[in-house]
């Protein structure tokens, strides 16, 4: 019986490659900052390299550092903050082989870290974008390293920007702002509703689904979710379409919302040709990445009046230089620029901290992590 | 005459004579506006209504465009006319003085402020007044949401940067999600406003209305105007859909704006007279309120010398010049409502959208 009893106490299998997006009940039952061990053997000790590059440091990076440092203060976590990804600061670190986790930003220099720290099993990106971090060959090609990110954290403000900028153009706000500046009244002009319009959402992940929810529930829109591969009908969508059918999709929809990430497959997917197929007086919103858009094509479509207006939170170049065409007079009433800030909100850092917190517990207990990135797909 | 009476009583449909008063042309002349789009729209409304009337064999109708005594006196058998269909104009008084047997006046629009200035219409209990309803619920609600997001997402700030060709670092902005929205006047328009905010943005909705018998759709609570101050103190967004009545004149005043939450957004899709505009301007300039989306103002059209164009208010207001209810699909809808009542009137059935002449609002609350 004693032998049988000891055989029953086994370490639970660790599978970190599977996707799981729901917060676990087990996590919720954890007392914050303290671990209650179900069984003494089930919690791993984590040695975390917290790499934050001060070269790009801004006020918010410092705040991020403060929030993350707090989250990393756990009895089962031993962490080392570093501010450079190579050089004397890294060389000084002893027992590099004991480190199993890197917590960092979307930075391709993680390649250097992975060269020196050879036992890393999990890399956590504190942002959502993975376009730079996946430039690291060691990260991309090593199947034993799982990558997670902070998607989900900005879906609400981005969906509100999408709704706000769509209504901004449909309700003719740029025109009225101009009238106000000229101190001129103008007689009523009939305007189109957003209600029941056809809306296509490119990229139907956490942001896309939330955008779909807002447009469907508030405005009764007909939602087409556009993905790489069609499968079953996702939440709030009336139809699914393949990314390959982009030309057909844009010709049939009144509002096009781009949530696509920057991957090798999405470069300038909104090409000149695609813009030529947009419906007359359609609205284009970009909350994905500027690199997915051929800006010449977009500019032409706006100037010839084919597209009513474009709400651009992201642009091909960021920051925009003073000479950028988007600041020109001819786009004044046709483009809304929000300088990649539409995902920023007061509790954003807390939100990022929460995702890291959840994954630290899961990783230590050998449970599936949330927000796992498909390294081949790039998101 | 015995024969005629039998015919009259045995037939299920009354033979009615309609007088569509086409104020369209007059309206265009009065505002001095001559843009093609406006004329075209009013013409469409005109023809939609005439279409309804022309297709009914039991209807005789005569359109009039000017209300001159000449035009009116040229019409024979004035006493044979039962119905007047028109817009929201006090000139219906001129008509009703001459056409003394009119039993029903239909307003093709929803607002009845001007039409109820006609003493004959207001005081004569034999004349039923009906109006259009539900025509503008959706665009007005979309304007409420759109202007709330306009201010919350800081669009004026970004537009200013764009004009100066300036990039800017990220600035955290608040969500609309789960905020508290108060809707003053929870009729057809108010309920659509409540629906869009609740279903789209999961906000808490406080309905303020005369009728508090039961919790109306999409509202988390309902209360009366007696609690306006307490409601203002809890609200992140205030949408005013109140009509202009003796009870609602300047109800939004300094006392209320002082009670508001700092950073609240005020949207007016009701009537400008319900707001003390000097107090609103003060609340905006002092940054008490984040911004105001105003489709209606006390004086319309707004004069170029108006205080609304003050430099200090430029970034804090959105003026949409009473345009947000106008829509391309409205004419057919308005004509349909009218048609519904034409059929009911002819059959002697109860009409829809009957107006309570005292309040200027619906007789039966939905």
XYZ file of C-alpha atoms in Angstrom:
745
model
C 0.000 0.000 0.000
C 2.826 2.413 0.840
C 4.568 1.768 -2.485
C 1.215 2.193 -4.277
C 0.623 5.472 -2.420
C 3.976 6.894 -3.510
C 3.404 5.805 -7.074
C 0.213 7.845 -7.099
C 2.089 11.060 -6.424
C 3.380 11.879 -9.879
C 4.345 15.153 -11.354
C 1.592 16.305 -13.670
C 2.625 16.315 -17.347
C 3.812 19.675 -18.630
C 2.397 20.664 -21.958
C 3.171 24.205 -22.869
C 2.518 24.140 -26.599
C -1.249 24.081 -26.417
C -3.385 27.241 -26.574
C -5.635 28.225 -23.750
C -7.213 31.572 -23.439
C -9.467 31.238 -20.411
C -8.232 32.233 -16.976
C -8.118 29.105 -14.924
C -10.070 28.562 -11.732
C -6.915 27.313 -10.126
C -5.233 30.637 -10.811
C -8.153 32.491 -9.312
C -7.935 30.462 -6.149
C -4.306 31.384 -5.614
C -3.772 33.918 -2.922
C -1.868 36.722 -4.516
C 1.829 36.686 -3.676
C 1.560 33.434 -1.806
C 1.481 29.920 -3.127
C -0.612 27.219 -1.583
C 0.929 23.938 -2.519
C -1.484 21.171 -3.335
C 1.424 18.882 -3.491
C 4.963 19.945 -2.621
C 6.354 18.789 -5.937
C 3.911 20.608 -8.268
C 5.415 24.145 -8.255
C 8.633 24.718 -10.159
C 11.105 27.342 -9.199
C 11.472 29.844 -12.025
C 14.608 31.756 -12.787
C 13.579 34.723 -14.871
C 15.674 37.089 -16.926
C 13.719 40.349 -17.124
C 15.261 42.116 -20.089
C 14.066 45.620 -20.800
C 15.985 47.719 -23.246
C 16.570 51.182 -21.847
C 17.750 52.404 -25.245
C 14.123 52.816 -26.205
C 13.128 53.865 -22.745
C 10.210 56.201 -22.377
C 8.144 57.077 -19.356
C 5.830 54.174 -20.003
C 8.688 51.656 -20.197
C 9.817 52.739 -16.749
C 6.282 52.304 -15.470
C 6.111 48.919 -17.156
C 9.292 47.969 -15.355
C 7.766 48.948 -12.013
C 4.600 46.952 -12.619
C 6.455 43.875 -13.897
C 8.972 43.920 -11.052
C 6.100 43.757 -8.590
C 4.530 40.833 -10.427
C 7.855 38.981 -10.465
C 8.148 39.153 -6.685
C 6.900 35.686 -5.966
C 8.296 33.007 -3.671
C 8.770 30.666 -6.611
C 10.373 33.283 -8.855
C 13.968 34.412 -8.816
C 14.519 37.233 -11.313
C 17.363 39.294 -12.654
C 16.664 42.596 -14.407
C 18.953 43.543 -17.268
C 18.963 46.648 -19.469
C 21.182 45.464 -22.266
C 20.873 42.322 -24.312
C 24.605 41.789 -24.723
C 27.834 43.104 -23.294
C 29.364 43.295 -19.811
C 26.040 43.371 -18.001
C 25.135 39.980 -19.493
C 28.654 38.560 -19.131
C 28.576 39.224 -15.415
C 25.590 36.950 -14.843
C 26.498 33.640 -13.241
C 24.836 30.255 -13.770
C 23.227 31.217 -17.024
C 22.113 27.621 -17.521
C 19.736 27.889 -14.575
C 17.559 30.526 -16.260
C 14.412 29.063 -17.788
C 12.298 32.170 -18.566
C 12.885 35.432 -20.407
C 10.419 38.257 -19.891
C 10.960 41.046 -22.401
C 9.524 43.431 -24.993
C 9.101 42.957 -28.763
C 12.838 43.104 -29.427
C 14.842 41.024 -31.908
C 17.905 41.252 -29.657
C 16.431 38.399 -27.665
C 18.587 36.427 -30.142
C 21.687 37.436 -28.164
C 20.120 36.365 -24.929
C 19.128 32.985 -26.304
C 22.715 32.411 -27.413
C 24.010 32.876 -23.879
C 21.104 31.446 -21.898
C 20.763 27.994 -23.349
C 18.076 26.503 -21.139
C 15.286 28.977 -21.764
C 11.920 27.232 -22.119
C 9.550 30.191 -22.202
C 9.806 33.724 -23.591
C 7.104 36.206 -22.643
C 6.542 39.346 -24.738
C 5.070 42.114 -22.603
C 3.420 43.625 -25.694
C 1.194 42.132 -28.352
C 3.259 42.681 -31.464
C 5.778 39.882 -32.162
C 7.104 41.103 -35.467
C 10.551 41.991 -34.112
C 11.010 39.294 -31.504
C 10.282 36.629 -34.121
C 13.182 37.869 -36.181
C 15.311 35.950 -33.712
C 16.154 32.638 -35.424
C 16.882 30.904 -32.158
C 13.452 31.797 -30.829
C 11.603 30.982 -34.017
C 13.242 27.684 -34.814
C 13.548 26.130 -31.384
C 10.347 24.188 -30.827
C 11.169 23.734 -27.177
C 10.774 27.446 -26.478
C 7.212 28.667 -26.122
C 6.415 32.322 -26.870
C 3.514 34.155 -25.251
C 2.331 37.750 -25.626
C -0.173 40.242 -24.208
C -2.941 40.141 -26.753
C -6.481 40.644 -25.325
C -5.300 43.578 -23.293
C -6.261 46.265 -25.827
C -9.348 44.900 -27.479
C -11.754 47.331 -25.874
C -10.066 50.658 -26.643
C -9.240 49.494 -30.179
C -12.832 48.475 -30.857
C -13.996 51.850 -29.522
C -11.571 53.605 -31.842
C -12.915 51.538 -34.750
C -16.525 52.480 -33.918
C -15.654 56.099 -33.160
C -13.712 56.689 -36.359
C -16.339 54.956 -38.506
C -19.086 57.163 -37.067
C -16.774 60.186 -37.375
C -16.830 59.817 -41.160
C -20.380 58.507 -41.644
C -21.922 61.277 -39.519
C -19.864 63.831 -41.441
C -17.960 65.249 -38.453
C -14.978 66.558 -40.493
C -17.419 68.656 -42.550
C -19.073 70.110 -39.444
C -15.718 70.850 -37.834
C -14.819 72.797 -40.935
C -18.120 74.691 -40.834
C -17.451 75.528 -37.198
C -14.030 76.931 -38.048
C -15.615 79.036 -40.780
C -18.453 80.058 -38.447
C -20.929 78.984 -41.103
C -24.291 77.306 -40.781
C -25.276 74.769 -43.386
C -28.581 73.217 -44.308
C -29.307 69.588 -43.515
C -27.870 66.926 -45.761
C -29.069 63.333 -45.515
C -26.404 61.048 -44.092
C -26.111 57.260 -44.212
C -26.650 55.090 -41.136
C -24.089 52.668 -39.813
C -27.033 50.445 -38.925
C -27.175 47.196 -40.920
C -24.178 48.100 -43.017
C -21.803 45.359 -44.158
C -18.609 45.328 -42.150
C -15.556 43.186 -42.966
C -13.013 42.568 -40.218
C -9.606 41.419 -41.364
C -7.933 39.313 -38.729
C -10.435 37.853 -36.303
C -8.412 37.384 -33.135
C -9.110 39.006 -29.776
C -9.323 42.513 -31.257
C -11.301 41.401 -34.319
C -13.897 39.536 -32.273
C -14.438 42.533 -29.995
C -14.803 44.828 -33.016
C -17.316 42.348 -34.436
C -19.233 42.340 -31.172
C -19.501 46.124 -30.986
C -20.581 46.568 -34.606
C -23.089 43.741 -34.457
C -24.641 44.491 -31.078
C -24.689 48.279 -31.229
C -25.313 48.767 -34.933
C -26.835 45.497 -36.221
C -24.130 45.298 -38.868
C -23.603 42.265 -41.026
C -20.148 41.009 -40.021
C -17.748 39.147 -42.319
C -14.742 37.725 -40.467
C -11.732 37.434 -42.744
C -9.099 34.889 -41.740
C -6.271 32.886 -43.278
C -8.356 29.734 -43.273
C -12.094 29.556 -42.941
C -13.514 27.170 -40.443
C -16.625 27.272 -38.307
C -18.433 30.596 -37.906
C -16.639 32.596 -35.204
C -18.498 34.679 -32.573
C -20.628 37.607 -33.828
C -19.788 36.882 -37.490
C -22.454 36.332 -40.126
C -19.958 34.990 -42.635
C -16.317 33.949 -42.874
C -14.081 34.682 -45.812
C -10.513 33.792 -46.664
C -7.777 36.379 -46.719
C -7.045 35.257 -50.292
C -10.461 36.602 -51.320
C -9.600 40.098 -50.118
C -10.550 41.799 -53.395
C -13.999 40.278 -53.423
C -14.546 41.018 -49.728
C -13.709 44.718 -49.972
C -16.000 45.146 -52.971
C -18.959 43.841 -50.952
C -18.501 45.677 -47.664
C -19.196 49.254 -46.564
C -16.739 49.340 -43.657
C -13.356 47.606 -43.718
C -11.546 47.178 -40.412
C -8.004 45.899 -40.533
C -6.746 44.070 -37.417
C -4.034 42.079 -39.206
C -0.645 41.744 -37.494
C 2.648 42.304 -39.238
C 3.805 38.923 -40.527
C 5.566 37.753 -43.693
C 2.118 36.832 -45.070
C 0.450 40.201 -44.565
C 2.945 42.648 -46.059
C 0.986 45.212 -48.096
C -1.904 42.822 -48.382
C -4.047 45.918 -48.866
C -2.428 46.610 -52.196
C -3.169 49.274 -54.808
C -5.316 46.756 -56.651
C -7.273 45.924 -53.529
C -7.986 49.603 -52.876
C -9.278 49.926 -56.420
C -11.922 47.369 -55.503
C -13.285 49.146 -52.441
C -16.959 50.144 -52.508
C -17.751 53.790 -53.174
C -17.977 55.827 -49.948
C -16.636 53.001 -47.833
C -14.741 53.622 -44.598
C -11.334 52.072 -43.846
C -10.005 51.642 -40.312
C -6.524 50.366 -39.474
C -5.892 49.072 -35.949
C -3.535 46.333 -37.129
C -0.213 47.329 -38.605
C 0.743 50.015 -41.108
C 2.967 47.563 -43.008
C -0.113 45.662 -44.186
C -1.214 48.660 -46.256
C 0.134 50.068 -49.503
C -0.251 53.716 -48.536
C -0.025 54.961 -52.134
C -3.049 52.850 -52.970
C -4.925 54.125 -49.938
C -4.032 57.746 -50.689
C -5.259 57.459 -54.283
C -8.526 55.855 -53.244
C -9.147 58.641 -50.714
C -8.341 61.410 -53.183
C -10.591 60.084 -55.919
C -13.444 59.905 -53.408
C -13.777 56.159 -53.513
C -13.078 55.832 -49.823
C -15.012 58.317 -47.682
C -12.433 58.362 -44.904
C -9.721 56.388 -43.148
C -9.221 56.032 -39.395
C -5.544 55.210 -38.993
C -4.203 54.314 -35.604
C -1.177 52.787 -37.314
C 0.818 53.872 -40.349
C 3.625 52.392 -42.395
C 6.061 54.799 -40.791
C 5.982 55.514 -37.077
C 6.557 58.175 -35.903
C 5.271 60.101 -38.918
C 7.802 62.651 -40.147
C 6.630 66.236 -40.719
C 6.749 65.748 -44.483
C 4.410 62.786 -44.389
C 1.610 63.012 -46.924
C -0.975 62.254 -44.216
C -0.464 65.761 -42.837
C -1.221 67.355 -46.214
C -4.205 69.661 -46.759
C -5.851 67.307 -49.242
C -6.241 64.597 -46.598
C -7.446 66.935 -43.882
C -11.057 65.756 -43.920
C -10.354 62.254 -45.091
C -7.933 60.859 -42.552
C -7.999 60.549 -38.775
C -4.555 59.890 -37.290
C -4.142 58.707 -33.724
C -0.402 57.935 -33.713
C -0.559 54.326 -32.493
C -2.023 55.379 -29.188
C -5.530 54.004 -29.390
C -4.665 50.984 -27.302
C -3.291 53.072 -24.450
C -5.451 53.390 -21.346
C -4.769 54.047 -17.664
C -4.966 50.414 -16.533
C -3.060 49.027 -19.522
C 0.114 48.278 -17.585
C -1.878 46.538 -14.890
C -3.452 44.445 -17.637
C -0.060 43.440 -18.974
C 1.042 42.586 -15.455
C -2.001 40.362 -14.945
C -1.250 38.272 -18.031
C 2.343 37.747 -16.916
C 1.132 36.889 -13.438
C -1.256 34.263 -14.733
C 1.349 32.670 -16.956
C 3.982 32.583 -14.197
C 1.638 30.502 -12.065
C 0.670 28.266 -14.962
C 4.237 27.688 -16.062
C 5.354 26.897 -12.540
C 2.575 24.327 -12.223
C 3.125 22.820 -15.620
C -0.239 23.969 -16.938
C -0.874 25.275 -20.479
C -0.037 28.953 -20.835
C -2.397 31.588 -22.170
C -1.742 33.813 -25.192
C 0.650 31.354 -26.832
C 1.975 32.680 -30.126
C 2.017 30.504 -33.238
C 5.610 31.171 -34.222
C 5.149 29.928 -37.794
C 2.131 32.173 -38.387
C 3.702 35.110 -36.591
C 0.848 35.869 -34.219
C -80.227 62.047 -49.773
C -81.612 58.887 -48.186
C -79.818 56.933 -50.854
C -76.599 58.777 -50.179
C -76.756 58.143 -46.457
C -77.178 54.434 -46.986
C -74.199 54.462 -49.299
C -72.227 56.422 -46.803
C -72.988 54.275 -43.793
C -72.879 50.953 -45.537
C -69.551 51.475 -47.129
C -66.658 50.562 -44.858
C -64.494 53.292 -46.181
C -65.067 56.953 -45.818
C -64.562 59.159 -48.755
C -61.973 61.597 -47.537
C -60.604 64.738 -48.939
C -57.054 65.521 -48.176
C -55.213 68.755 -48.199
C -51.521 68.143 -48.270
C -49.982 71.410 -47.384
C -46.668 71.374 -49.065
C -44.634 73.637 -46.909
C -41.553 72.301 -48.614
C -41.148 75.093 -51.049
C -41.906 77.642 -48.401
C -39.366 76.160 -46.018
C -36.686 76.435 -48.643
C -37.563 80.045 -49.308
C -37.607 80.969 -45.654
C -34.164 79.671 -44.808
C -32.777 81.144 -47.987
C -31.012 77.928 -48.690
C -30.971 76.703 -52.184
C -28.673 73.736 -52.259
C -29.825 71.104 -54.662
C -29.721 68.379 -52.051
C -32.231 70.059 -49.752
C -34.701 70.924 -52.471
C -34.414 67.435 -53.828
C -35.145 65.874 -50.451
C -38.181 67.970 -49.742
C -39.412 67.278 -53.242
C -39.029 63.578 -52.556
C -41.039 63.875 -49.379
C -43.642 65.809 -51.301
C -43.883 63.203 -54.010
C -43.850 60.298 -51.536
C -46.846 61.778 -49.784
C -48.666 62.556 -52.996
C -47.991 59.024 -54.112
C -49.693 57.670 -51.020
C -52.721 59.809 -51.679
C -52.912 59.282 -55.417
C -53.107 55.517 -55.077
C -56.210 55.534 -52.922
C -59.522 55.578 -54.777
C -61.355 56.889 -51.758
C -59.107 59.901 -51.496
C -59.355 63.277 -53.131
C -56.521 65.610 -52.526
C -55.288 69.053 -53.333
C -51.720 70.190 -52.708
C -51.030 73.798 -51.865
C -47.595 75.406 -51.755
C -48.102 79.014 -50.803
C -50.435 79.928 -48.004
C -51.553 83.097 -49.645
C -55.174 84.018 -49.346
C -55.295 83.890 -53.120
C -54.295 80.280 -53.329
C -56.630 79.331 -50.509
C -59.611 81.276 -51.733
C -59.262 79.674 -55.122
C -60.113 76.275 -53.634
C -63.811 75.404 -53.848
C -65.811 73.416 -51.272
C -63.477 74.062 -48.400
C -65.885 72.465 -45.978
C -65.604 69.112 -47.737
C -61.982 68.681 -46.639
C -61.393 66.274 -43.727
C -57.650 66.159 -43.379
C -54.580 68.339 -43.524
C -51.147 66.784 -43.896
C -48.176 69.048 -43.412
C -44.856 69.640 -41.650
C -44.192 71.207 -38.262
C -45.459 74.663 -39.101
C -47.650 77.151 -37.247
C -49.074 78.223 -40.594
C -51.521 75.382 -40.262
C -53.572 77.998 -38.375
C -54.221 79.851 -41.625
C -55.487 76.647 -43.178
C -57.679 75.619 -40.276
C -59.364 79.015 -40.217
C -60.605 78.491 -43.767
C -61.119 74.743 -43.817
C -63.500 74.399 -40.924
C -64.396 70.727 -41.128
C -60.929 69.313 -40.783
C -60.955 66.464 -38.307
C -57.386 65.242 -38.575
C -54.039 66.957 -39.018
C -51.002 64.798 -39.720
C -47.489 66.138 -39.105
C -44.941 64.377 -41.300
C -42.239 65.142 -38.715
C -41.837 64.244 -35.058
C -41.426 67.655 -33.440
C -44.738 69.438 -32.812
C -43.538 72.684 -31.235
C -44.475 74.949 -34.130
C -47.616 73.210 -35.248
C -49.070 73.390 -31.736
C -48.681 77.150 -31.794
C -51.810 77.174 -33.926
C -54.607 78.018 -31.462
C -57.316 76.409 -33.576
C -55.416 73.137 -33.713
C -54.515 73.216 -30.067
C -57.900 74.147 -28.665
C -60.282 72.369 -30.988
C -60.904 69.009 -29.361
C -62.458 67.646 -32.529
C -59.197 67.793 -34.428
C -56.810 64.883 -33.874
C -53.103 65.545 -34.363
C -50.767 62.723 -35.336
C -47.080 62.757 -36.179
C -44.163 60.732 -37.463
C -42.209 58.665 -34.985
C -39.257 56.273 -35.009
C -37.953 57.805 -38.193
C -34.849 59.274 -36.642
C -34.151 56.978 -33.694
C -31.163 55.299 -35.289
C -29.223 58.244 -36.734
C -29.724 60.302 -33.561
C -28.507 57.427 -31.405
C -25.532 56.905 -33.720
C -24.732 60.591 -33.333
C -24.881 60.217 -29.536
C -22.446 57.313 -29.602
C -20.257 58.946 -32.239
C -19.924 62.231 -30.410
C -19.272 60.499 -27.075
C -16.433 58.539 -28.666
C -15.252 61.711 -30.441
C -14.523 63.292 -27.075
C -13.459 60.195 -25.129
C -10.991 59.180 -27.841
C -9.667 62.736 -27.921
C -10.189 63.263 -31.643
C -9.954 67.078 -31.454
C -6.524 66.746 -29.866
C -5.326 64.491 -32.684
C -6.887 66.695 -35.367
C -5.018 69.684 -33.969
C -1.718 67.783 -34.024
C -2.414 66.747 -37.590
C -2.975 70.358 -38.641
C 0.396 71.205 -37.091
C 2.037 68.199 -38.752
C 3.032 66.873 -35.347
C 3.420 63.334 -34.097
C 2.753 62.782 -30.428
C 3.614 60.108 -27.881
C 0.892 57.813 -26.604
C -1.634 59.301 -24.226
C -3.829 57.012 -22.113
C -7.529 57.553 -22.727
C -10.571 56.273 -20.835
C -12.952 53.656 -22.233
C -16.614 54.116 -22.931
C -17.041 50.494 -21.850
C -18.948 50.074 -18.568
C -19.372 53.794 -18.029
C -22.670 55.299 -16.857
C -24.918 56.904 -19.452
C -27.972 58.963 -18.484
C -30.673 59.411 -21.118
C -33.086 62.244 -20.466
C -36.364 61.559 -22.224
C -36.739 57.825 -22.723
C -39.178 57.618 -25.609
C -38.498 56.045 -28.984
C -35.259 57.930 -29.542
C -34.079 57.561 -25.938
C -34.579 53.804 -25.986
C -32.503 53.416 -29.132
C -29.781 55.514 -27.487
C -29.966 53.261 -24.426
C -29.822 50.156 -26.602
C -26.736 51.185 -28.537
C -24.813 52.204 -25.431
C -25.822 49.135 -23.444
C -25.464 46.463 -26.100
C -22.435 47.912 -27.811
C -20.482 49.263 -24.880
C -21.946 47.475 -21.843
C -22.652 50.781 -20.146
C -24.967 51.308 -17.248
C -28.047 53.170 -18.508
C -30.142 55.497 -16.349
C -33.435 56.455 -17.998
C -35.015 59.738 -16.948
C -38.645 60.019 -17.983
C -42.131 61.179 -16.987
C -43.261 57.593 -16.936
C -41.630 55.419 -14.268
C -44.297 52.698 -14.030
C -41.925 49.995 -15.119
C -38.290 49.577 -16.094
C -38.072 50.414 -19.799
C -35.953 48.384 -22.260
C -32.144 48.622 -22.005
C -32.253 50.744 -18.830
C -30.749 49.685 -15.512
C -32.909 52.142 -13.646
C -35.604 54.701 -14.374
C -36.299 57.898 -12.510
C -37.964 61.276 -12.982
C -36.688 64.783 -13.601
C -37.008 65.456 -9.881
C -33.722 63.546 -9.511
C -31.863 65.308 -12.327
C -29.065 66.442 -10.049
C -28.391 63.024 -8.539
C -28.430 61.474 -11.988
C -25.990 64.070 -13.335
C -23.626 63.355 -10.431
C -23.354 59.682 -11.411
C -23.090 60.050 -15.175
C -20.081 59.897 -17.456
C -22.251 60.630 -20.495
C -25.480 62.644 -20.508
C -27.716 62.400 -23.564
C -30.509 64.936 -23.613
C -33.521 63.939 -25.725
C -35.978 66.227 -23.950
C -38.461 68.083 -26.154
C -39.153 71.744 -25.589
C -42.171 72.074 -23.302
C -43.030 74.564 -20.568
C -41.657 72.076 -18.010
C -38.287 71.559 -19.696
C -37.103 75.097 -20.396
C -33.463 75.481 -19.371
C -33.525 72.485 -17.031
C -29.835 71.909 -17.733
C -28.359 74.864 -15.909
C -25.401 75.828 -13.733
C -26.689 73.851 -10.774
C -26.808 70.677 -12.841
C -23.489 71.196 -14.590
C -21.854 71.876 -11.224
C -23.193 68.542 -10.013
C -21.835 66.693 -13.049
C -18.796 64.469 -12.867
C -15.592 66.095 -14.019
C -14.819 64.982 -17.548
C -18.419 64.082 -18.400
C -19.666 64.383 -21.973
C -22.941 66.178 -22.760
C -24.904 65.335 -25.914
C -27.971 67.292 -27.009
C -30.322 65.690 -29.524
C -33.462 67.071 -27.900
C -33.995 70.801 -28.052
C -31.664 73.724 -27.433
C -34.177 75.525 -25.204
C -33.866 72.833 -22.558
C -30.297 73.983 -21.885
C -29.053 77.202 -20.361
C -26.369 77.675 -22.970
C -24.312 80.253 -21.068
C -24.031 77.799 -18.189
C -23.066 75.003 -20.580
C -20.362 77.139 -22.172
C -18.998 77.985 -18.744
C -18.880 74.319 -17.760
C -16.986 73.526 -20.964
C -14.497 76.378 -20.703
C -13.754 75.545 -17.075
C -13.009 71.939 -18.142
C -15.736 70.593 -15.920
C -17.197 68.882 -18.966
C -14.920 67.097 -21.421
C -17.013 68.102 -24.418
C -20.495 68.651 -25.816
C -22.005 67.093 -28.946
C -24.736 69.509 -29.984
C -27.068 68.674 -32.820
C -29.483 71.310 -31.537
C -28.982 74.773 -30.111
C -31.244 77.445 -28.724
C -31.023 79.563 -31.846
C -31.048 77.925 -35.215
C -29.501 78.751 -37.619
C -26.495 79.741 -35.514
C -25.398 83.254 -36.318
C -21.752 83.764 -37.283
C -21.342 86.070 -34.289
C -22.623 83.419 -31.891
C -20.700 82.701 -28.714
C -20.515 79.072 -29.819
C -17.712 80.070 -32.161
C -15.603 81.454 -29.343
C -11.956 80.374 -29.528
C -12.087 78.794 -26.079
C -14.904 76.470 -27.105
C -13.447 75.304 -30.419
C -11.963 72.069 -29.094
C -14.787 71.264 -26.777
C -17.899 71.271 -28.925
C -19.202 69.458 -31.944
C -21.905 71.428 -33.756
C -23.853 69.403 -36.274
C -26.410 72.051 -37.191
C -29.586 70.017 -36.577
C -28.632 67.595 -39.307
C -28.303 64.280 -37.557
C -31.889 63.150 -37.989
C -31.945 63.705 -41.726
C -31.511 60.580 -43.776
C -31.952 59.309 -47.271
C -34.390 56.586 -46.279
C -36.611 58.914 -44.220
C -39.078 59.947 -46.877
C -40.488 56.558 -47.645
C -40.726 55.818 -43.937
C -42.550 59.064 -43.227
C -44.907 58.370 -46.107
C -45.525 54.855 -44.758
C -46.515 56.170 -41.331
C -48.867 58.594 -43.027
C -50.280 55.821 -45.209
C -50.966 53.659 -42.164
C -53.043 56.447 -40.693
C -54.820 57.150 -43.988
C -56.102 53.580 -44.027
C -57.086 53.698 -40.367
C -58.869 57.003 -40.753
C -60.786 55.760 -43.753
C -61.912 52.667 -41.811
C -62.770 54.671 -38.741
C -60.046 52.954 -36.703
C -57.851 54.475 -34.056
C -54.908 56.409 -35.471
C -51.284 55.794 -34.523
C -48.830 58.339 -33.116
C -51.559 60.552 -31.734
C -50.177 63.653 -30.064
C -51.147 64.839 -26.603
C -51.680 68.505 -27.452
C -50.844 69.636 -23.936
C -47.340 68.154 -23.804
C -46.691 67.925 -27.522
C -45.644 64.339 -27.010
C -47.157 60.925 -27.587
C -50.538 60.354 -26.090
C -49.742 56.792 -25.138
C -46.199 56.190 -23.945
C -44.472 53.218 -25.578
